[in-house]
Amino acid sequence: MQTPDIESLLTEKRTFKPDPAFVKQANWNRRKAAELRKLGEKHPKRFWAKMAREHVTWFSPWKKVLDWKPPFAKWFVGAKTNVSYNCLDRHLDGPRRNKAAIIWEGEPGDIRTLTFAQLHREVCKFANVLKGQGVKKGDRVALYMPMIPELAIAMLACTRIGAPHSIVFGGFSAEALRDRIEDAGAVAVVTADAGWRRGKPLPLKEAVDNAIENVASVKSVVVVKRCGPEVPMRAGRDHWWHELMADASAKCPPAKLDAEHPLFILYTSGTTGKPKGILHTTGGYLTHVTTTAKAIFDLKDEDVYWCTADIGWITGHSYVVYGILANGTTSLMYEGAPTTPGPDRFWDIIERHGVSIFYTAPTAIRTFIRLGDEHPKSHDLSSLRLLGSVGEPINPEAWMWYHRIIGGKRCPIVDTWWQTETGGIMITPLPGAVDTKPGSGTLTFPGVKAEILSEAGDTVKPPDGGFLAIQQPWPGMLRGIWGDPKRYRETYWSKWKDQKDTYFPGDGAHRDKQGYFWIMGRVDDVMNVSGHRIGTMEVESALVSHANVAEAAVVGRPDEITGTAIVAFVTPTGGTEAGDALNGELRKHVTKEIGALARPADIRFTDALPKTRSGKIMRRLLRDIASGKETVGDTSTLEDYSVLAKLREADEG
Ligand code: WTA
C-alpha cells in the first residue's frame, strides 16, 4: 500500500444528533437541508442563484449566474446591489426598524446600543464625511480601529459609496500598517486616539502617524476620540470624527454597485514575507455570508448573536458585521480582552445581554478550560441556544468542554472551516440537520464541493489524509490578490496542474467513512497562532532585518493553548553575544516590525542552521527539535551533521 501524504492518527467515535426540539424550529431542518444539498450537488449555479434571490435584495437582476474563466470568476454578472442597503435600509420598513442592530460593550463597561434606524443614520452621515474628504467610488480606505461601533459604521459607509475598505487589525505595528496602506494605495485612514486593551489604552493614532509619514496616497485621517489621550493632529490632514459628523447630512442614497465591484481588501499571511491583499467583491460575497449565517447560526429575529472575533480579521468582517446585519440580526460587539477585569468577563456578558448564539475560537475555549469551570458556572448561561467554533482545529476534549460547560449539553456546536480567501463558511454542520462529532467540521455547505487529494491529484480514500481541495468556484471566493494576478494563480490554483477548477486552501485533512471532513492544519509555511495566520517568512524577514542577526529560521511547535507557538532559530552576526539581552531585543524588534501577535515564544541561538546541500533550511528537523520530538526520517542531505547534534544538545542542556 502506498503511504499517505499525510497520516491521520485521530479516531473520534462520539456522535451527537441534533436535539429534536432544535430541529423543530431550525431554519434548515433535515428535509430542507437534504433538498438544498441535492440541488447544490446537481446544479450548484442554480442553488446559489436561489440563495441570492432569497437572501439578498438586488437593484437589478443578473444576466448570468457565473462567468468562470479559471481562475477568474464573476458571479451574478451584470446585477446591481449595495451591501449597506442590504444590512440597513431594507430593514427600516418593518418591525426591525427600532430593533438593536449593534449592542456594544466597551472594555471599561460602557454600553451603547444602535438600532437599525440609528445605525443607518450614522452610516449615511459618515458616508457623506468620506465624500467630503474627497473619497470617491473605487478609492481605498484603510481602517485601523479598536472594536467600537464606529468601525462598523465606517465599513458600512465605505460600502455605501463603493469605496473598498482595507481593515488592518489594531494589534499590527506601524510598520505592518504602512506596508498594507502602501500596497492598497489608500487615500484615507480612519482610526482612533486609542482603544482599551487589558485596562490600558492601546495607541493607534500614533502608529498611523508613523505609518503614513512619506506615504503620498493618504490625503486624510479621521480620528475617533475613544480613550482621551492627547494626540497630535496635523492641520489639513487630520480631523476629529465627532467634528466632521456634527456637520454631516444624514441623507446618502446607496450607490448602485455592480455585483463585481470591489468590496474590501483584507491582508493575510502567505508563504513569502509579503502579505497578500485578498480581494472580495460585492454580490457573491454578500450572498455567501448572508446565506451561511442564516442557515448555520440558525438566526432568528429574537436572537442576540455574539461573535468574539475582532473585526480586523475575516471572521469579524463576515460574521460580526455583514452576514449578521444583512439578516437583520442583533450583533453584539465587545471591545476588550476576554479576561478583563476578571476571568469571567465573557460569561458575564452572555448573562447580562442574554446572548443566544456564541461564536468563538478554540484558543479562547482552551484558555477558559485552564481558568477553571467555576467562572462559567457562576453565571446563568441558559440564554445560549447555539455555539460555534472557528479559526483552528478544535481538539475533541475542548469540544466536549464547550458542549458540557458552556452549552449545558443542549446547544448544537457548529465547527466551521473557512478562510480569509473563501469569504464565508465552507465546511460546517447544519445545526438542525447534521449529526456532529467532536473535532470534525462534518460536511461541506450545500453548493460547495470539496475533496481530499494526494500530491498527484488523486482522490484519497478514507481514512487516509491528504490535501483539502475545493473543486468548483463559489460566490464568496476571493477574486484575486490585490495587484498580483500571477501570485493568485500560483498560490491557489496551480497545485494540481490538470485540475484547473480546483482551489488549494493550504490545509491538510482527511475524511472518515461517513464522508466527514477532519481538518489537520496548515501544510505550508503558515502558522496558525491563536487562530491567526502568521507566515514563517514574515517573522524571519523581521528577524534578519535586525543588525545583529545573520540568519534566522522560524517554525511552529504545538502549544496547548494557542494551537501553535512560534519558535525562532537565530544565528547572530559574528561578535554578537547571544543571550537574554539579545533575546529580549529581538522579541521587541519583531513586535515593532509586525506586532505582538508575531512575537516568538522561544528564540534559540545557534552557530549554524541545518541545511541541505543545495542550501535549503531543513525546517522539518527544526520543527522536530522545537517540539522536542526525536528526529525521524532521512537526514542524509544535511550539509553538516554536527549542526543538528548541536541544536539538540542545546535543547537538552
Ligand atoms: C484554519 C479564519 C480547523 C485553517 C476563518 C484555515 C480551521 C485557516 C478552522 C484560515 C476550523 C479555520 N477547523 N481549522 N473550523 N477554521 N481554520 O484566513 O488552517 O484567518 O486555512 O480565516 O484557519 O484562517 P483565516
XYZ file of C-alpha atoms and ligand atoms in Angstrom:
678
model
C 0.000 0.000 0.000
C 1.167 3.489 -0.804
C 1.952 5.627 2.250
C -0.479 8.509 2.519
C 0.952 12.019 2.094
C -0.337 12.925 5.494
C -1.079 10.363 8.123
C -4.143 10.781 10.216
C -3.980 9.490 13.760
C -7.209 10.786 15.153
C -10.137 8.456 15.629
C -13.136 10.008 17.288
C -16.218 7.846 17.677
C -18.668 10.037 19.614
C -21.633 11.302 17.611
C -24.250 13.856 18.640
C -27.629 14.000 16.948
C -29.412 17.355 16.702
C -31.869 17.784 19.553
C -35.456 17.198 18.313
C -36.608 20.461 19.919
C -33.905 22.335 18.000
C -34.686 20.546 14.749
C -38.351 21.511 15.018
C -37.577 25.200 14.935
C -34.445 25.122 12.725
C -34.238 27.415 9.692
C -32.862 24.474 7.739
C -34.245 21.184 9.034
C -33.264 17.768 7.697
C -35.732 17.834 4.832
C -34.846 21.328 3.659
C -31.129 20.660 4.071
C -31.381 17.425 2.082
C -33.253 19.118 -0.751
C -30.807 22.003 -0.922
C -27.820 19.680 -0.686
C -29.136 17.745 -3.657
C -29.715 20.919 -5.640
C -26.229 22.145 -4.701
C -24.681 18.895 -5.896
C -26.556 18.650 -9.170
C -26.855 22.298 -10.085
C -24.529 24.446 -7.967
C -25.230 27.576 -10.009
C -28.976 27.107 -9.636
C -28.518 26.590 -5.908
C -26.529 29.812 -5.458
C -28.923 31.768 -7.673
C -31.807 30.611 -5.484
C -29.858 31.684 -2.374
C -29.056 35.043 -3.983
C -32.734 35.682 -4.704
C -33.861 34.631 -1.229
C -31.236 36.385 0.888
C -30.148 39.497 -0.994
C -32.055 42.493 -2.307
C -30.900 43.454 -5.820
C -31.495 46.762 -7.605
C -31.340 44.979 -10.926
C -31.029 41.263 -11.793
C -28.068 39.355 -13.235
C -27.734 38.251 -16.812
C -25.624 35.234 -15.945
C -25.075 33.474 -12.619
C -21.401 32.679 -13.183
C -18.746 33.593 -15.669
C -15.821 31.230 -14.972
C -12.551 31.546 -16.787
C -10.299 29.681 -14.370
C -9.049 31.007 -12.073
C -11.093 34.179 -12.566
C -14.755 34.195 -11.573
C -17.573 36.688 -11.942
C -20.757 35.955 -10.029
C -24.190 37.413 -10.778
C -22.879 39.131 -13.871
C -24.491 42.487 -14.566
C -26.542 42.606 -11.341
C -26.569 45.690 -9.126
C -26.808 45.892 -5.366
C -25.332 47.604 -2.324
C -24.094 45.910 0.843
C -25.047 48.720 3.250
C -28.529 48.787 1.719
C -28.867 45.076 2.467
C -27.544 45.469 6.010
C -29.600 48.552 6.852
C -32.166 50.177 4.549
C -34.117 47.047 3.784
C -34.822 46.519 7.496
C -36.226 50.007 8.017
C -39.754 49.485 6.700
C -40.854 46.910 9.245
C -40.585 45.955 12.905
C -36.795 45.708 12.717
C -36.535 49.477 12.297
C -36.155 50.133 16.009
C -34.556 46.831 16.958
C -30.924 46.750 18.117
C -28.546 46.251 15.225
C -25.437 46.556 17.396
C -25.177 46.112 21.137
C -21.720 47.270 22.019
C -19.819 46.925 25.256
C -16.529 48.703 25.844
C -13.820 47.149 27.975
C -14.362 49.634 30.831
C -18.029 48.574 30.878
C -19.653 51.379 28.888
C -22.556 50.182 26.736
C -24.071 51.601 23.541
C -26.948 50.257 21.521
C -27.636 51.318 17.953
C -30.938 50.386 16.354
C -31.079 49.696 12.635
C -32.536 53.211 12.119
C -29.821 54.814 14.236
C -27.045 52.831 12.577
C -28.436 53.745 9.162
C -28.329 57.418 10.097
C -24.739 57.234 11.340
C -23.642 55.318 8.256
C -25.252 57.856 5.895
C -23.573 60.676 7.771
C -20.166 59.051 7.692
C -20.564 58.224 4.015
C -21.045 61.963 3.471
C -17.993 62.668 5.635
C -15.920 60.371 3.403
C -17.229 62.106 0.301
C -16.357 65.436 1.919
C -12.801 64.167 2.385
C -12.604 63.547 -1.341
C -13.125 59.770 -1.212
C -14.659 58.511 -4.453
C -16.102 55.262 -5.700
C -13.230 52.797 -6.116
C -10.853 54.635 -3.745
C -9.424 52.502 -0.936
C -9.925 53.498 2.687
C -7.772 51.975 5.437
C -9.440 51.343 8.798
C -7.154 50.881 11.809
C -9.525 50.940 14.717
C -10.500 49.367 18.018
C -13.655 47.253 18.310
C -16.017 50.207 18.633
C -19.284 50.891 16.753
C -17.500 53.487 14.620
C -15.584 50.656 12.947
C -18.815 49.028 11.733
C -20.142 52.477 10.775
C -17.025 53.236 8.738
C -17.178 49.856 6.954
C -20.811 50.266 6.030
C -20.201 53.872 4.946
C -17.452 52.669 2.606
C -19.764 50.081 1.091
C -22.470 52.708 0.715
C -20.350 54.772 -1.659
C -18.395 51.909 -3.217
C -15.035 52.718 -1.653
C -13.375 49.389 -0.786
C -12.083 49.253 2.770
C -8.876 47.666 3.952
C -9.091 46.910 7.647
C -5.837 46.419 9.497
C -6.112 44.680 12.877
C -5.214 47.093 15.706
C -2.575 44.660 17.007
C -0.400 45.192 13.930
C 2.516 47.590 14.261
C 3.061 50.875 12.415
C 5.438 49.112 10.010
C 2.894 46.427 9.131
C 0.241 49.118 8.752
C 2.453 51.101 6.387
C 3.034 48.086 4.126
C -0.712 47.498 3.885
C -1.622 51.147 3.309
C 1.008 51.433 0.594
C 0.097 48.203 -1.118
C -3.584 49.166 -1.262
C -2.818 52.786 -2.179
C -5.307 54.021 0.437
C -6.395 57.666 0.131
C -7.796 57.975 3.649
C -7.283 56.342 7.043
C -9.875 56.086 9.782
C -8.503 55.449 13.252
C -8.970 56.307 16.938
C -6.783 58.007 19.505
C -6.506 54.600 21.190
C -8.546 51.530 22.150
C -8.861 49.773 25.502
C -6.964 46.532 25.951
C -6.419 44.921 29.368
C -7.183 48.177 31.132
C -4.669 50.184 29.125
C -5.161 52.429 26.118
C -3.539 50.855 23.065
C -2.316 53.809 20.993
C -3.498 53.792 17.395
C -3.231 57.360 16.086
C 0.462 57.388 16.994
C 1.013 54.264 14.876
C -0.890 55.848 11.980
C 1.325 58.939 12.173
C 4.422 56.756 11.950
C 2.958 54.590 9.228
C 1.948 57.334 6.810
C 4.968 59.577 7.124
C 6.016 59.913 3.469
C 3.087 57.906 2.114
C 1.809 60.173 -0.619
C -1.517 58.475 -1.322
C -3.051 59.302 2.069
C -4.765 62.678 1.993
C -6.945 62.476 5.038
C -7.054 60.899 8.510
C -10.248 60.748 10.561
C -9.793 60.115 14.282
C -12.395 58.834 16.747
C -11.905 60.049 20.297
C -12.171 56.864 22.322
C -9.773 56.923 25.251
C -8.915 60.592 25.510
C -5.104 60.811 25.446
C -3.592 63.857 23.778
C -2.725 63.047 20.192
C -1.068 65.396 17.733
C -3.391 66.428 14.894
C -1.801 67.602 11.666
C -3.691 70.580 10.255
C -5.220 69.936 6.847
C -4.763 66.172 7.084
C -6.188 65.053 10.428
C -9.786 65.548 11.519
C -11.839 64.528 14.537
C -14.660 62.136 13.724
C -17.136 63.953 16.022
C -16.428 67.333 14.434
C -16.937 66.116 10.886
C -20.058 64.165 11.877
C -21.607 67.209 13.561
C -21.988 68.910 10.194
C -22.717 65.885 8.020
C -26.052 65.384 6.280
C -27.937 62.186 7.141
C -29.093 61.731 3.564
C -26.978 59.500 1.376
C -28.608 57.171 -1.142
C -26.711 53.893 -1.577
C -24.596 53.671 -4.723
C -25.959 51.102 -7.172
C -22.895 48.939 -7.500
C -22.039 46.176 -9.879
C -22.073 42.713 -8.299
C -18.346 42.512 -9.020
C -17.498 45.947 -7.592
C -14.599 45.581 -5.089
C -15.980 45.452 -1.544
C -12.832 45.103 0.524
C -9.221 44.041 0.657
C -8.000 42.100 3.665
C -4.343 41.223 4.070
C -3.359 37.753 5.149
C -0.081 35.921 5.604
C 1.292 33.636 2.966
C 4.413 31.626 2.433
C 6.538 34.617 1.429
C 7.392 37.636 3.535
C 4.875 39.883 1.789
C 1.249 39.648 2.967
C -1.418 39.062 0.332
C -4.205 41.586 -0.196
C -7.204 39.292 -0.552
C -9.859 40.942 -2.696
C -13.569 40.373 -2.186
C -16.370 41.809 -4.275
C -19.978 42.743 -3.655
C -22.791 40.435 -4.780
C -21.293 36.969 -4.462
C -19.709 37.681 -1.078
C -22.956 39.112 0.266
C -24.901 36.083 -0.970
C -22.427 33.672 0.581
C -22.162 35.278 4.027
C -25.872 36.060 4.358
C -26.975 32.563 3.348
C -24.441 30.747 5.516
C -25.151 32.951 8.562
C -28.882 32.303 8.312
C -28.515 28.540 7.842
C -25.567 27.735 10.100
C -26.255 30.086 13.013
C -29.999 29.500 12.617
C -30.556 33.249 13.000
C -33.963 34.341 14.296
C -35.332 37.787 14.984
C -35.174 37.301 18.767
C -31.507 36.318 18.810
C -28.650 38.174 20.389
C -25.696 36.903 18.391
C -22.141 37.324 19.621
C -19.021 36.551 17.629
C -15.928 37.337 19.692
C -13.588 37.825 16.713
C -12.017 41.211 16.119
C -13.399 42.877 13.001
C -9.786 43.195 11.850
C -9.952 39.522 10.797
C -12.187 37.922 8.181
C -14.425 36.351 10.829
C -15.320 39.818 12.045
C -15.983 41.108 8.528
C -18.275 38.252 7.556
C -19.871 37.217 10.844
C -19.781 40.239 13.159
C -20.915 42.726 10.541
C -22.055 41.768 7.031
C -23.656 38.325 7.290
C -25.351 39.171 10.568
C -26.729 42.646 9.854
C -27.856 41.580 6.375
C -30.108 39.075 8.147
C -31.490 41.824 10.416
C -29.955 40.112 13.454
C -28.654 41.888 16.567
C -24.869 41.663 16.658
C -23.080 42.100 19.961
C -19.644 43.700 19.817
C -17.127 43.701 22.662
C -14.099 45.951 22.675
C -11.616 44.378 25.030
C -9.760 41.381 26.380
C -11.624 38.199 27.403
C -10.203 38.232 30.920
C -10.543 41.909 31.826
C -11.372 42.821 34.530
C -11.765 39.157 35.548
C -11.681 35.650 34.086
C -15.478 35.582 33.787
C -15.915 38.612 31.524
C -17.313 36.611 28.588
C -19.815 34.704 30.735
C -20.848 37.923 32.427
C -21.526 39.498 29.011
C -23.553 36.473 27.907
C -25.675 36.604 31.053
C -26.274 40.362 31.093
C -27.131 40.683 27.401
C -28.951 37.369 27.074
C -26.671 36.153 24.279
C -28.314 33.254 22.442
C -25.676 32.424 19.804
C -21.982 32.437 20.670
C -19.169 32.042 18.108
C -15.561 31.912 19.281
C -12.157 30.311 18.657
C -10.657 27.109 20.114
C -7.784 29.111 21.632
C -10.278 31.037 23.731
C -12.032 27.819 24.733
C -8.762 26.212 25.814
C -7.848 29.329 27.794
C -11.170 29.162 29.627
C -10.730 25.467 30.368
C -7.476 26.302 32.085
C -9.002 29.213 34.025
C -11.445 26.832 35.675
C -15.096 25.809 35.437
C -16.114 27.961 38.385
C -16.150 31.089 36.187
C -18.755 29.997 33.635
C -20.592 28.113 36.378
C -21.061 31.285 38.383
C -23.177 32.756 35.558
C -26.567 31.953 34.124
C -25.819 30.867 30.567
C -29.297 29.494 29.877
C -29.950 32.110 27.159
C -27.494 30.262 24.880
C -29.012 28.004 22.211
C -26.193 27.528 19.690
C -22.388 27.557 19.836
C -19.825 27.962 17.102
C -16.087 27.430 16.701
C -13.740 28.867 14.082
C -10.141 29.608 13.209
C -8.274 26.409 14.078
C -8.909 22.743 14.592
C -10.787 22.197 17.837
C -9.492 19.237 19.817
C -12.255 16.828 20.866
C -11.713 17.469 24.570
C -12.167 21.220 24.128
C -15.279 20.487 22.049
C -16.692 18.327 24.868
C -15.993 21.003 27.472
C -17.682 23.629 25.286
C -20.646 21.288 24.869
C -20.985 20.475 28.584
C -19.915 23.554 30.465
C -20.955 26.369 28.124
C -23.703 24.694 26.116
C -25.248 22.855 29.063
C -25.420 19.800 26.752
C -28.387 21.354 24.952
C -26.702 23.618 22.360
C -25.573 22.315 18.983
C -21.958 23.174 18.141
C -21.091 24.302 14.634
C -17.367 23.834 13.933
C -16.938 25.975 10.828
C -13.982 25.663 8.468
C -13.208 28.530 6.113
C -10.559 31.168 5.339
C -9.964 34.814 4.549
C -9.878 33.684 0.928
C -13.155 31.766 0.968
C -15.046 34.807 2.318
C -17.601 32.658 4.103
C -18.047 29.261 5.739
C -17.351 26.210 3.519
C -17.357 23.119 5.743
C -19.768 23.012 8.657
C -22.573 21.189 10.370
C -26.098 22.434 9.709
C -27.312 22.521 13.298
C -30.786 21.150 12.645
C -29.762 18.558 10.110
C -26.274 17.132 10.544
C -25.029 14.873 13.348
C -21.848 16.255 14.866
C -18.629 14.580 16.002
C -16.220 16.427 18.310
C -13.353 17.777 16.227
C -14.954 17.428 12.805
C -16.331 20.223 10.638
C -18.598 17.476 9.243
C -19.738 18.211 5.663
C -19.488 20.899 3.014
C -22.098 23.637 2.945
C -24.551 22.880 0.094
C -23.232 24.256 -3.184
C -19.619 23.727 -2.094
C -17.636 20.805 -3.458
C -14.585 19.589 -1.550
C -12.380 16.512 -1.592
C -9.144 15.173 -0.188
C -6.474 14.859 -2.864
C -2.997 13.391 -2.897
C 0.050 15.286 -4.096
C -0.596 13.754 -7.519
C -4.200 14.916 -7.542
C -5.929 11.585 -6.932
C -8.805 11.301 -4.520
C -7.565 9.904 -1.227
C -9.751 7.179 0.196
C -10.928 7.380 3.813
C -9.457 7.362 6.351
C -6.118 8.459 4.848
C -5.009 12.055 4.952
C -4.170 14.393 2.109
C -4.702 17.922 0.910
C -8.045 19.632 1.229
C -9.231 20.785 -2.206
C -12.257 22.848 -3.233
C -13.311 21.642 -6.643
C -15.508 24.355 -8.082
C -15.940 28.132 -7.719
C -18.251 29.541 -5.025
C -19.759 33.032 -4.719
C -17.747 34.283 -1.719
C -14.399 33.238 -3.201
C -11.571 35.724 -3.389
C -11.407 37.412 -6.763
C -7.668 37.843 -6.636
C -4.677 39.148 -4.754
C -4.598 42.932 -4.941
C -2.226 43.919 -7.726
C -0.829 40.411 -8.218
C -2.825 38.096 -10.527
C 0.204 35.865 -11.029
C 0.602 35.141 -7.336
C -3.159 34.495 -7.159
C -2.953 31.810 -9.819
C 0.223 30.258 -8.452
C -0.802 30.191 -4.807
C -4.318 28.885 -5.101
C -4.954 27.344 -8.495
C -1.756 25.592 -9.549
C -1.257 22.759 -7.097
C -2.824 20.187 -9.437
C -1.863 21.103 -12.970
C -4.622 19.247 -14.786
C -7.411 20.388 -12.427
C -7.971 23.997 -13.333
C -11.184 24.306 -11.312
C -9.549 23.175 -8.100
C -8.633 25.620 -5.358
C -5.876 24.728 -2.879
C -6.512 26.191 0.591
C -3.189 25.057 2.112
C -4.729 22.736 4.713
C -4.242 19.038 5.335
C -7.344 16.977 6.056
C -8.929 13.562 5.888
C -12.420 12.148 5.608
C -13.878 9.350 7.662
C -16.039 6.526 6.364
C -19.128 8.687 6.679
C -17.540 11.332 4.477
C -16.966 13.751 7.346
C -14.051 16.176 6.997
C -11.363 16.404 9.682
C -9.046 19.377 9.243
C -5.495 18.738 10.354
C -3.946 22.187 9.960
C -1.702 24.054 7.551
C 0.600 22.138 5.248
C 2.547 25.197 4.094
C 4.827 27.624 5.899
C 1.953 29.416 7.561
C 1.459 29.038 11.303
C -1.908 29.288 12.981
C -1.224 31.026 16.284
C -4.349 31.581 18.392
C -6.370 31.298 15.196
C -4.296 33.989 13.472
C -2.296 33.220 10.383
C 1.341 34.222 10.520
C 3.853 33.318 7.828
C 7.179 31.876 8.994
C 8.825 34.008 6.290
C 7.330 37.207 7.669
C 8.828 36.565 11.087
C 12.122 35.515 9.522
C 12.400 38.696 7.479
C 11.594 40.745 10.562
C 14.357 38.948 12.470
C 17.019 39.285 9.791
C 16.243 42.982 9.431
C 17.891 43.348 12.866
C 21.561 44.344 12.618
C 22.742 41.559 14.944
C 21.059 38.715 13.105
C 22.905 36.860 10.372
C 20.302 34.203 9.690
C 17.003 33.060 11.110
C 14.571 30.197 10.640
C 11.110 30.180 12.141
C 8.888 27.181 12.755
C 5.774 26.410 14.748
C 5.552 23.967 17.627
C 2.313 22.605 19.068
C 1.030 24.565 22.046
C -1.746 23.518 24.377
C -3.473 26.887 24.418
C -2.574 28.784 21.255
C -2.516 25.744 18.941
C 0.875 26.726 17.595
C 3.681 28.690 19.236
C 6.383 30.490 17.268
C 9.950 29.227 17.667
C 12.844 31.107 16.073
C 16.323 29.688 15.468
C 18.714 32.581 15.147
C 22.361 32.817 14.148
C 23.746 36.119 15.446
C 26.310 38.068 13.456
C 29.957 37.500 14.364
C 30.946 39.072 17.653
C 27.383 39.448 18.900
C 26.727 37.874 22.244
C 23.798 35.510 22.172
C 21.956 35.829 25.433
C 18.970 37.220 27.285
C 19.647 40.786 26.200
C 19.609 39.916 22.505
C 16.631 37.634 23.051
C 14.626 40.469 24.603
C 15.684 42.878 21.926
C 14.699 40.536 19.099
C 11.283 39.940 20.621
C 10.814 43.710 20.772
C 12.054 44.047 17.226
C 9.513 41.577 15.848
C 6.776 43.378 17.784
C 7.840 46.623 16.148
C 8.078 45.154 12.656
C 4.869 43.096 12.668
C 3.081 43.310 16.003
C 2.916 41.467 19.305
C 0.946 38.649 17.686
C 4.079 37.547 15.807
C 6.476 37.705 18.767
C 8.296 34.352 19.088
C 7.534 32.298 22.184
C 11.116 30.924 22.114
C 14.264 32.167 20.481
C 17.128 29.694 20.262
C 20.588 30.810 19.255
C 22.734 28.573 17.102
C 26.046 28.869 15.247
C 24.545 27.484 12.074
C 21.215 26.251 10.760
C 20.758 22.737 9.389
C 20.699 22.902 5.604
C 20.562 20.609 2.643
C 23.494 20.619 0.247
C 21.559 22.948 -2.008
C 21.304 25.414 0.855
C 17.657 24.942 1.861
C 16.938 25.171 5.552
C 15.643 21.839 6.847
C 12.541 23.067 8.562
C 11.244 19.607 9.268
C 14.225 18.989 11.515
C 13.801 22.322 13.215
C 10.118 21.599 13.780
C 11.010 18.301 15.434
C 13.625 19.941 17.602
C 11.264 22.773 18.520
C 8.587 20.348 19.604
C 11.098 18.112 21.396
C 10.446 15.169 19.071
C 13.003 12.619 18.026
C 14.168 13.419 14.530
C 12.766 10.830 12.211
C 13.283 10.482 8.518
C 16.068 10.992 6.123
C 18.847 13.371 7.089
C 21.392 12.225 4.513
C 21.208 15.535 2.652
C 22.251 17.503 5.710
C 25.176 19.683 4.847
C 26.639 19.451 8.306
C 25.533 16.729 10.680
C 27.136 18.443 13.619
C 24.717 21.353 13.324
C 21.811 19.102 14.126
C 23.611 17.497 17.022
C 24.489 20.900 18.430
C 20.930 22.168 18.280
C 19.733 19.100 20.122
C 22.422 19.411 22.754
C 21.357 22.979 23.327
C 17.846 21.676 23.663
C 18.774 19.137 26.296
C 21.069 21.472 28.150
C -7.721 27.308 9.900
C -10.368 32.180 9.566
C -9.771 23.741 11.511
C -7.312 26.642 8.607
C -11.855 31.976 9.269
C -7.521 27.740 7.583
C -9.616 25.905 10.758
C -7.123 28.962 8.350
C -10.993 26.107 11.014
C -7.790 30.211 7.843
C -11.734 25.018 11.586
C -10.152 27.921 10.169
N -11.070 23.863 11.802
N -9.014 24.722 11.007
N -13.022 25.116 11.903
N -11.289 27.366 10.640
N -9.128 27.048 10.241
O -7.826 33.089 6.944
O -5.958 26.278 8.672
O -7.719 33.638 9.417
O -6.751 27.567 6.424
O -9.704 32.512 8.391
O -7.520 28.693 9.698
O -7.513 31.311 8.669
P -8.146 32.723 8.342
